[in-house]
Short mmCIF file of C-alpha atoms in Angstrom, two decimals:
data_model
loop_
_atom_site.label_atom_id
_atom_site.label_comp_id
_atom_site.label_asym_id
_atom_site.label_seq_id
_atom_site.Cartn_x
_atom_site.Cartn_y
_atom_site.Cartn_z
CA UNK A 1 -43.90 11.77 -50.64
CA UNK A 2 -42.55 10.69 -47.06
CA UNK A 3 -40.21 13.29 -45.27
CA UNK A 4 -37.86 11.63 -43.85
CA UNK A 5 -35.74 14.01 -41.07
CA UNK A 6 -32.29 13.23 -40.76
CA UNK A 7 -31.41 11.06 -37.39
CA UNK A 8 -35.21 10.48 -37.09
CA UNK A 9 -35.09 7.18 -39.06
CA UNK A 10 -37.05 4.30 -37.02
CA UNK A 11 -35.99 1.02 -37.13
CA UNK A 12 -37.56 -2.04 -35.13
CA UNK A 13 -35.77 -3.07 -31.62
CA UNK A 14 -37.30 -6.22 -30.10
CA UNK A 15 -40.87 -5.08 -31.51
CA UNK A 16 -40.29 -1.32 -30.18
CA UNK A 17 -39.48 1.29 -32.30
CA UNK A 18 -36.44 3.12 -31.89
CA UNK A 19 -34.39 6.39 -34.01
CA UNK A 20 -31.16 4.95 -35.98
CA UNK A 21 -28.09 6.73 -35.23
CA UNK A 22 -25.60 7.73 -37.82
CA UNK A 23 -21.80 6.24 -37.62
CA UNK A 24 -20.81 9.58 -37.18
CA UNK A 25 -22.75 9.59 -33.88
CA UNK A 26 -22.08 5.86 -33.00
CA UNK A 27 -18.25 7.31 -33.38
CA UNK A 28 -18.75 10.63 -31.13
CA UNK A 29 -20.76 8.22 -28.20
CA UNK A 30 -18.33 5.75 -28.20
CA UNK A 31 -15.87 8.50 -27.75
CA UNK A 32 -17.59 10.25 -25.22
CA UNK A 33 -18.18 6.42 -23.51
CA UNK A 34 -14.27 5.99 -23.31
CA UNK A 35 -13.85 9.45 -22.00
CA UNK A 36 -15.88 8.10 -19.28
CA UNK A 37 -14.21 4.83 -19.18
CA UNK A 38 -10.80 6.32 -18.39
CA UNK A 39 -12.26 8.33 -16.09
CA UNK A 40 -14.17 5.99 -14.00
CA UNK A 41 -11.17 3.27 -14.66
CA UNK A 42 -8.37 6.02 -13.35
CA UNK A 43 -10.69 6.53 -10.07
CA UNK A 44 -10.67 3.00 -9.45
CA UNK A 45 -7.15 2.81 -9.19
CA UNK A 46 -6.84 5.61 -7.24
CA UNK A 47 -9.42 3.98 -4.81
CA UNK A 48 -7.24 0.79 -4.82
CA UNK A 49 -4.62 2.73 -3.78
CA UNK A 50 -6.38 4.75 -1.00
CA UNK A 51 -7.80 1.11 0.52
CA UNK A 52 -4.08 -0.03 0.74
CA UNK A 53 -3.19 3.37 1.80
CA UNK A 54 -5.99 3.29 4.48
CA UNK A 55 -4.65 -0.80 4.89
CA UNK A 56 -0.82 -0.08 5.12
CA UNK A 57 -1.84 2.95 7.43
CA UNK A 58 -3.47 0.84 9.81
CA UNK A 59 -0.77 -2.03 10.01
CA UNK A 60 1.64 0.92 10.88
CA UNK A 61 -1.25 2.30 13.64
CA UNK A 62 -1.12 -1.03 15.52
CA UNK A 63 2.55 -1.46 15.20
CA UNK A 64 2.99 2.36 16.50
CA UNK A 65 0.88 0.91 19.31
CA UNK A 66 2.91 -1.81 20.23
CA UNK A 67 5.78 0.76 20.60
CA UNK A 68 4.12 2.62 23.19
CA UNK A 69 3.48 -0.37 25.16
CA UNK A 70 7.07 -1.58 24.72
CA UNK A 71 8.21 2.13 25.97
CA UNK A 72 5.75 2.28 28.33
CA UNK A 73 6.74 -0.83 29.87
CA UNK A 74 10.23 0.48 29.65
CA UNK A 75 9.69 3.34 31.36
CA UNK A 76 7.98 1.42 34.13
CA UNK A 77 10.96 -0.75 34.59
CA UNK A 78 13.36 2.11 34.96
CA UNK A 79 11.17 3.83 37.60
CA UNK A 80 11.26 0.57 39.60
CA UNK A 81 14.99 0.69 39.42
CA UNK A 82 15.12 4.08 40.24
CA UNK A 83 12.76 3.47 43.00
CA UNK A 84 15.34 0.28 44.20
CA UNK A 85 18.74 2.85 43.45
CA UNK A 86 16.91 6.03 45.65
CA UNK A 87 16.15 3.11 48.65
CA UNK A 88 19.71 1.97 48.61
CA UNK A 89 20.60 5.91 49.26
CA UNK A 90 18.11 6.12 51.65
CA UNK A 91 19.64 3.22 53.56
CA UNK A 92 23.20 4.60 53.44
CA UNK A 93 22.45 7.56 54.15
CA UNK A 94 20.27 6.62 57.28
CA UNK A 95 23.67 4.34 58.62
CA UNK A 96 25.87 7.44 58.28
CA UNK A 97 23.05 9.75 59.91
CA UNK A 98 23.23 7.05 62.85
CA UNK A 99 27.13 7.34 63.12
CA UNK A 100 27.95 3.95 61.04
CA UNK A 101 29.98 6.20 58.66
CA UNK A 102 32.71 8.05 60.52
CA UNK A 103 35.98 9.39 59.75
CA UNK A 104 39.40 7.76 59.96
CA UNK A 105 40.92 9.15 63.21
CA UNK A 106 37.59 8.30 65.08
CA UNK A 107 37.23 4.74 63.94
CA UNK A 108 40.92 4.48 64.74
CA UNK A 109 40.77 5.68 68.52
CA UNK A 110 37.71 4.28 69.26
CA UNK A 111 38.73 0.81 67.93
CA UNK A 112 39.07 -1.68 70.35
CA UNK A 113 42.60 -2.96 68.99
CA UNK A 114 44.44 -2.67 65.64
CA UNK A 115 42.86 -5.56 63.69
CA UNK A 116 39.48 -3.87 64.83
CA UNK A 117 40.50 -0.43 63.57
CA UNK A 118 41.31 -2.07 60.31
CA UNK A 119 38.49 -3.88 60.05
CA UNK A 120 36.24 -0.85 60.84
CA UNK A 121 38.18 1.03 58.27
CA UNK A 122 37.66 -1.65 55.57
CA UNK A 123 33.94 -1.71 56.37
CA UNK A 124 33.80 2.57 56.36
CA UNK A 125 35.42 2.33 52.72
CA UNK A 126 33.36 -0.72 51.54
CA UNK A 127 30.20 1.43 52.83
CA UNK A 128 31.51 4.55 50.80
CA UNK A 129 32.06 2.84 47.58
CA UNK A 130 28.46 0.93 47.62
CA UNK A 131 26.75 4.68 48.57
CA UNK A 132 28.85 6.31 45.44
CA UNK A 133 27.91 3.40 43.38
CA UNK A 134 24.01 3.44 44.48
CA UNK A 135 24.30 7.34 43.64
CA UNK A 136 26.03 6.36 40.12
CA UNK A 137 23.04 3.99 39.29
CA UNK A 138 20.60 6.38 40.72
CA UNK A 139 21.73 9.10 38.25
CA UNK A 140 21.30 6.33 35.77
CA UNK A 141 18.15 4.66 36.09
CA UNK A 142 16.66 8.72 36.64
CA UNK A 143 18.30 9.44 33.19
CA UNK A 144 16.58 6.14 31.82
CA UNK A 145 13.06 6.64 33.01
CA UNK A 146 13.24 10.19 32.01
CA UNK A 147 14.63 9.03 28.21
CA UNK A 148 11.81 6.03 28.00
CA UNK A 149 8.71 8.22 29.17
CA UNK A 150 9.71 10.71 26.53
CA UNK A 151 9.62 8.25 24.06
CA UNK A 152 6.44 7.30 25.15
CA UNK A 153 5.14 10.60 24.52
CA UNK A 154 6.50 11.12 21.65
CA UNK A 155 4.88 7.37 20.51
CA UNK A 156 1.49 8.37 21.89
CA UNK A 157 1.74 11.60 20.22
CA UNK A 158 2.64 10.02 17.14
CA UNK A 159 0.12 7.37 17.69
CA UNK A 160 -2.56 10.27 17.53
CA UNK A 161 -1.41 11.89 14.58
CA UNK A 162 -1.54 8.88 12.27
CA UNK A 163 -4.68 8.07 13.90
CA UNK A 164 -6.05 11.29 12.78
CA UNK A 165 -4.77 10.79 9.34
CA UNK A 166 -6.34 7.51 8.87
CA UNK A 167 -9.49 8.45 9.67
CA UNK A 168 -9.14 11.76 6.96
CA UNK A 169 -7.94 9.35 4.36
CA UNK A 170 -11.10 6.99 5.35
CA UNK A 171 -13.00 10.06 4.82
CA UNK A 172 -11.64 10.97 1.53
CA UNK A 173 -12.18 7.01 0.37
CA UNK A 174 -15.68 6.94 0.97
CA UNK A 175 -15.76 10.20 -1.28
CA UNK A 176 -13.72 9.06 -3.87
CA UNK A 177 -16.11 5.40 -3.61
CA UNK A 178 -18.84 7.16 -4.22
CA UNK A 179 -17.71 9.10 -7.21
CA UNK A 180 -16.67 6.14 -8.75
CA UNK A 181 -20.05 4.45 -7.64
CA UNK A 182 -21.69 7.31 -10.26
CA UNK A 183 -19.09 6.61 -12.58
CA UNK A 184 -19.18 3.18 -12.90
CA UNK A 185 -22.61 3.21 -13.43
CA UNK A 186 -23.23 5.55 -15.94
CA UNK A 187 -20.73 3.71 -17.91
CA UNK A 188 -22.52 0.53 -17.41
CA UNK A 189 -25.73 2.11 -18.63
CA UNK A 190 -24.56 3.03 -21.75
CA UNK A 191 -22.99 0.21 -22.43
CA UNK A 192 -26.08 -1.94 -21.45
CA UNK A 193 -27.89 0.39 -23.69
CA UNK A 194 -26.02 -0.22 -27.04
CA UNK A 195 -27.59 -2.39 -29.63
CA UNK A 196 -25.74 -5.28 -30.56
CA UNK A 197 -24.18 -3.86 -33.20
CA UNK A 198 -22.59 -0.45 -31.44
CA UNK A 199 -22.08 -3.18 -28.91
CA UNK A 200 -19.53 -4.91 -31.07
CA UNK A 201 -18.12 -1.34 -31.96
CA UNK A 202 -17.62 -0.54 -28.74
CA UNK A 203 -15.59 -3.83 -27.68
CA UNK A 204 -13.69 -3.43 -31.18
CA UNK A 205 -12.15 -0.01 -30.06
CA UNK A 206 -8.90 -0.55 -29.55
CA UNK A 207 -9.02 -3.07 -32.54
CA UNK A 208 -8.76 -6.78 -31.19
CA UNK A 209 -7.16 -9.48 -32.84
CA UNK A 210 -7.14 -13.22 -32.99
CA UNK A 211 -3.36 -14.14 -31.60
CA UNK A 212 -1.85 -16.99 -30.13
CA UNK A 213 1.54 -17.36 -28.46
CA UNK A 214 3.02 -19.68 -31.29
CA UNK A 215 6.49 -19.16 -31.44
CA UNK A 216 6.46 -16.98 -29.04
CA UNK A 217 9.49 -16.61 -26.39
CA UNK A 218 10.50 -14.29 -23.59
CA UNK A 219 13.56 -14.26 -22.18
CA UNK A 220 12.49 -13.73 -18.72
CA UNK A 221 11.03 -16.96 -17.70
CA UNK A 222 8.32 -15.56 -14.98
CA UNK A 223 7.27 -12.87 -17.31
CA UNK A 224 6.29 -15.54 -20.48
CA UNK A 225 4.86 -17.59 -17.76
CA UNK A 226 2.74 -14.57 -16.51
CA UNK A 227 1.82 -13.73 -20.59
CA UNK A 228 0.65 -17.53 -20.66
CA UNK A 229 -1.55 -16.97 -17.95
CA UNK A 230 -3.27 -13.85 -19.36
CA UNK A 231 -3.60 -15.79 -22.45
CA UNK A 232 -5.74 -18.35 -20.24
CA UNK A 233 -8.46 -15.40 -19.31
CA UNK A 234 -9.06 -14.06 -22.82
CA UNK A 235 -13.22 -13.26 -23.05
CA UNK A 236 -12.86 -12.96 -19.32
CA UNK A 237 -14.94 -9.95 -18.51
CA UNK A 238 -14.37 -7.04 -17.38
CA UNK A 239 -15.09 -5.60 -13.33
CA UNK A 240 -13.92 -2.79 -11.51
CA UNK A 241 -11.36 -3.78 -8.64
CA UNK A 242 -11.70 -7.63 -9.60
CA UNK A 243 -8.24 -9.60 -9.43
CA UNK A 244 -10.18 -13.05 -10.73
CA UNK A 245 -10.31 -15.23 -11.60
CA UNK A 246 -13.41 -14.58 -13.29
CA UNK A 247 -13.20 -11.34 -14.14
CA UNK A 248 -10.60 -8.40 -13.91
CA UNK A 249 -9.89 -5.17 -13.97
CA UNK A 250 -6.60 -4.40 -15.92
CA UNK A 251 -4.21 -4.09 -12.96
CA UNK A 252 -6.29 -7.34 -11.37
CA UNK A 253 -5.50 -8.88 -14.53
CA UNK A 254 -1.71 -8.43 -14.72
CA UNK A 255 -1.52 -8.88 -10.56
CA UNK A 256 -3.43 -12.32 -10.66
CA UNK A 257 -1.15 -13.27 -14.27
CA UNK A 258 2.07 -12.71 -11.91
CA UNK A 259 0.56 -14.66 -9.22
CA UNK A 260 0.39 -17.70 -11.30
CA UNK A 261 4.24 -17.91 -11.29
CA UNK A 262 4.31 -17.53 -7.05
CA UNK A 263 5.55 -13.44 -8.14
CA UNK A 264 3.40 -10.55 -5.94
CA UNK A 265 3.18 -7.26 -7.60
CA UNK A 266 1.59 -3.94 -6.82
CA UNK A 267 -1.83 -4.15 -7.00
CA UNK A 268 -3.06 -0.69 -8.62
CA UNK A 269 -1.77 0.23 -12.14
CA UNK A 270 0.15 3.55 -11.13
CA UNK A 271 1.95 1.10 -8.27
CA UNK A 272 2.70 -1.51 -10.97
CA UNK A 273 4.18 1.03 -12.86
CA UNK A 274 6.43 2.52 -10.13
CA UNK A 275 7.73 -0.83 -9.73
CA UNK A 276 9.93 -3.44 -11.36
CA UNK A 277 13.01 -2.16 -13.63
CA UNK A 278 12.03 0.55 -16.46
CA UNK A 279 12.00 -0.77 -20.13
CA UNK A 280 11.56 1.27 -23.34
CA UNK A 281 9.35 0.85 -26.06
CA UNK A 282 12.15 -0.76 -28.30
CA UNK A 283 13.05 -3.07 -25.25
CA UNK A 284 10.17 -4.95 -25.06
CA UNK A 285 9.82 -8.81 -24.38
CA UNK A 286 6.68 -10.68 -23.90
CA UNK A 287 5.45 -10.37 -20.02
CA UNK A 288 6.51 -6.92 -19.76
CA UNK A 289 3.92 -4.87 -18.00
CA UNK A 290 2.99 -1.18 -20.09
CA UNK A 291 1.27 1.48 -18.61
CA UNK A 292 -1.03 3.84 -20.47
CA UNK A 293 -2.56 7.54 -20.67
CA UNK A 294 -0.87 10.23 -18.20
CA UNK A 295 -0.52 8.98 -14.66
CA UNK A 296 -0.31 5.41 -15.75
CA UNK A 297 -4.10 4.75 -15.46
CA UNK A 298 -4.20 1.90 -17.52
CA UNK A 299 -1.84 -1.62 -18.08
CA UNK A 300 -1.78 -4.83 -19.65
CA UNK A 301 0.81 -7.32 -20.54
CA UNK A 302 2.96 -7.63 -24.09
CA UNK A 303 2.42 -10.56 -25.65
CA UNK A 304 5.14 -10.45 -28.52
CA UNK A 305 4.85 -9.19 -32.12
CA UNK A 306 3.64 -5.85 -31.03
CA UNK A 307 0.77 -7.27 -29.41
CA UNK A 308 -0.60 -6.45 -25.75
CA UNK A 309 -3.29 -8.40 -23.80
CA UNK A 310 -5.55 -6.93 -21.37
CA UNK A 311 -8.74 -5.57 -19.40
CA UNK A 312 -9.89 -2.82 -21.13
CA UNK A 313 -13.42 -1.67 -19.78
CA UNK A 314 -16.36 -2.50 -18.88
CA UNK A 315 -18.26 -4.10 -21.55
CA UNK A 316 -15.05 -5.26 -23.41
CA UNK A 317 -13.63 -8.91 -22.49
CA UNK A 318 -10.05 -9.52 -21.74
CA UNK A 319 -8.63 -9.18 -25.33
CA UNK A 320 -5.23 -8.96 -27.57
CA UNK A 321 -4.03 -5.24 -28.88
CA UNK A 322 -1.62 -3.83 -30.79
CA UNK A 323 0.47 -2.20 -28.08
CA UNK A 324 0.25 1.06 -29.77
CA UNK A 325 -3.25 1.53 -29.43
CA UNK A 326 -3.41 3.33 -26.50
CA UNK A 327 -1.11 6.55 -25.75
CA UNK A 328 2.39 5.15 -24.29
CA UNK A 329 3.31 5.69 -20.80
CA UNK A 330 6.38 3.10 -20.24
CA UNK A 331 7.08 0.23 -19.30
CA UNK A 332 8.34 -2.17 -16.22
CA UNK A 333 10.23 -6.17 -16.33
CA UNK A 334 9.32 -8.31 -13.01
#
């Protein structure tokens, strides 16, 4: 009699031989494979966010930049005008240190007649008024320069701190990259290592199912049109941090669905769901974007009926839901 161990039974693979596996265990991988999946899927979009982060961070950089050479220039201009204010002093003060600027009783004995006097006098006062107004602008255009090179030390300053951050958040990206590098890829080796029939399990998880759009309607116009769009890439398949239009990820799928009506969202999932105006559960209409799983890791597009479509994972083509297959998170209208 043949012994036959439990777990051990072989069973022909392409002319190898290799152990069946119970649907007990096909269950527990498959669970342990979608533990992973939300795993590497939630670092992904957390990646996403860092690269616009890191994208966002530099647009402000350069723009910071520009500031300091706006303030710099700024500051350069009221120097000069300082510089033009102090020479004006200088010059007054030279004509009065040469005896131009006198007082009354002199100019009025030493005048040659009485239209002279007054004409002397006139001169004095016009002299007196351009020196107090020089000084006036002087005290200005010091106050100016001293107000625009502190802003450009403040910029600079600024400048450097942001500059600093970037390049920590670069730091942590490349990290985060590289975990999700790992991730990814053990993922895609169990999936690639699935016969075709754990293979089927595996993309039936969240239990698919045949739908059309038939009678179908929204009542927000860009949000059906968005839902017909998705409809378009069902069997599309799945890739982490694609946006299409050949494969997706499941915020790439809703992003490049929006698109198609001329409407920009957020491109990660957590953004997506930050975004928009908040609808319940019993609020739904087709086009509405759900989130999934604490943090809002995960999102796809209601199609009606109780019905979602989206990117699941990897291995799994763009498919139709019930919207309650996957823990709740909420739930935004564009």
């Amino acid at each position: 009699m043949l012994f036959v161990a439990p777990l051990l039974v072989m069973v022909s693979m392409g002319g190898a031989l290799a152990p069946a596996v119970s649907a007990d265990d096909v269950e527990s991988l498959i669970s342990s494979m979608e533990a992973i999946s939300q795993d590497a899927n939630a670092k992904n979009e957390a990646v996403k966010q860092l690269e616009l982060d890191l994208t966002a961070g530099e647009e402000s950089l350069r723009s910071l930049q520009s500031d300091v050479d706006r303030a710099t220039q700024e500051a350069d201009e009221a120097k000069s005008q300082e510089d033009i204010y102090r020479s004006e002093i200088n010059r007054l003060a030279a004509s009065k240190y040469r005896g131009a600027v006198i007082d009354p009783l002199t100019n009025a004995v030493s005048a040659e007649n009485p239209q002279n006097a007054i004409d002397r006098a006139a001169y004095m006062s016009v002299l007196t008024r351009n020196a107090q107004a020089a000084l006036s602008q002087l005290s200005k255009a010091t106050e100016n320069s001293a107000v625009k090179r502190g802003s450009v030390t403040r910029a600079i300053a600024e400048a450097k701190f942001r500059q600093a951050e970037l390049e920590r958040q670069h730091g942590v990206l490349l990290k985060e990259q590289e975990e999700l590098k790992t991730k990814t890829e053990d993922l895609r080796k169990q999936v690639e290592s699935l016969s075709r029939e754990d293979r089927l399990r595996w993309e039936a998880k969240n239990g698919p199912v045949d739908y059309s759009l038939d009678g179908v309607v929204g009542s927000n116009p860009e949000g059906m049109g968005a839902l017909q769009a998705a409809m378009t890439k069902l069997g599309s398949p799945y890739g982490w941090g694609a946006v299409g239009p050949s494969q997706f990820d499941c915020s790439g799928l809703v992003y490049w669905s929006y698109q198609q009506q001329g409407k920009s969202l957020p491109r990660t999932s957590q953004a997506q769901m930050a975004g928009g105006t908040p609808v319940s559960r019993s609020e739904l209409q087709p086009g509405d974007v759900v989130g999934y799983y604490p943090g809002a890791t995960h999102v796809g597009i209601y199609a009606g009926n109780g019905m979602l479509v989206h990117a699941s994972d990897y291995g799994i083509p763009v498919q139709v839901v019930p919207v309650d297959s996957m823990p709740f998170y909420g739930a935004r209208r564009y």
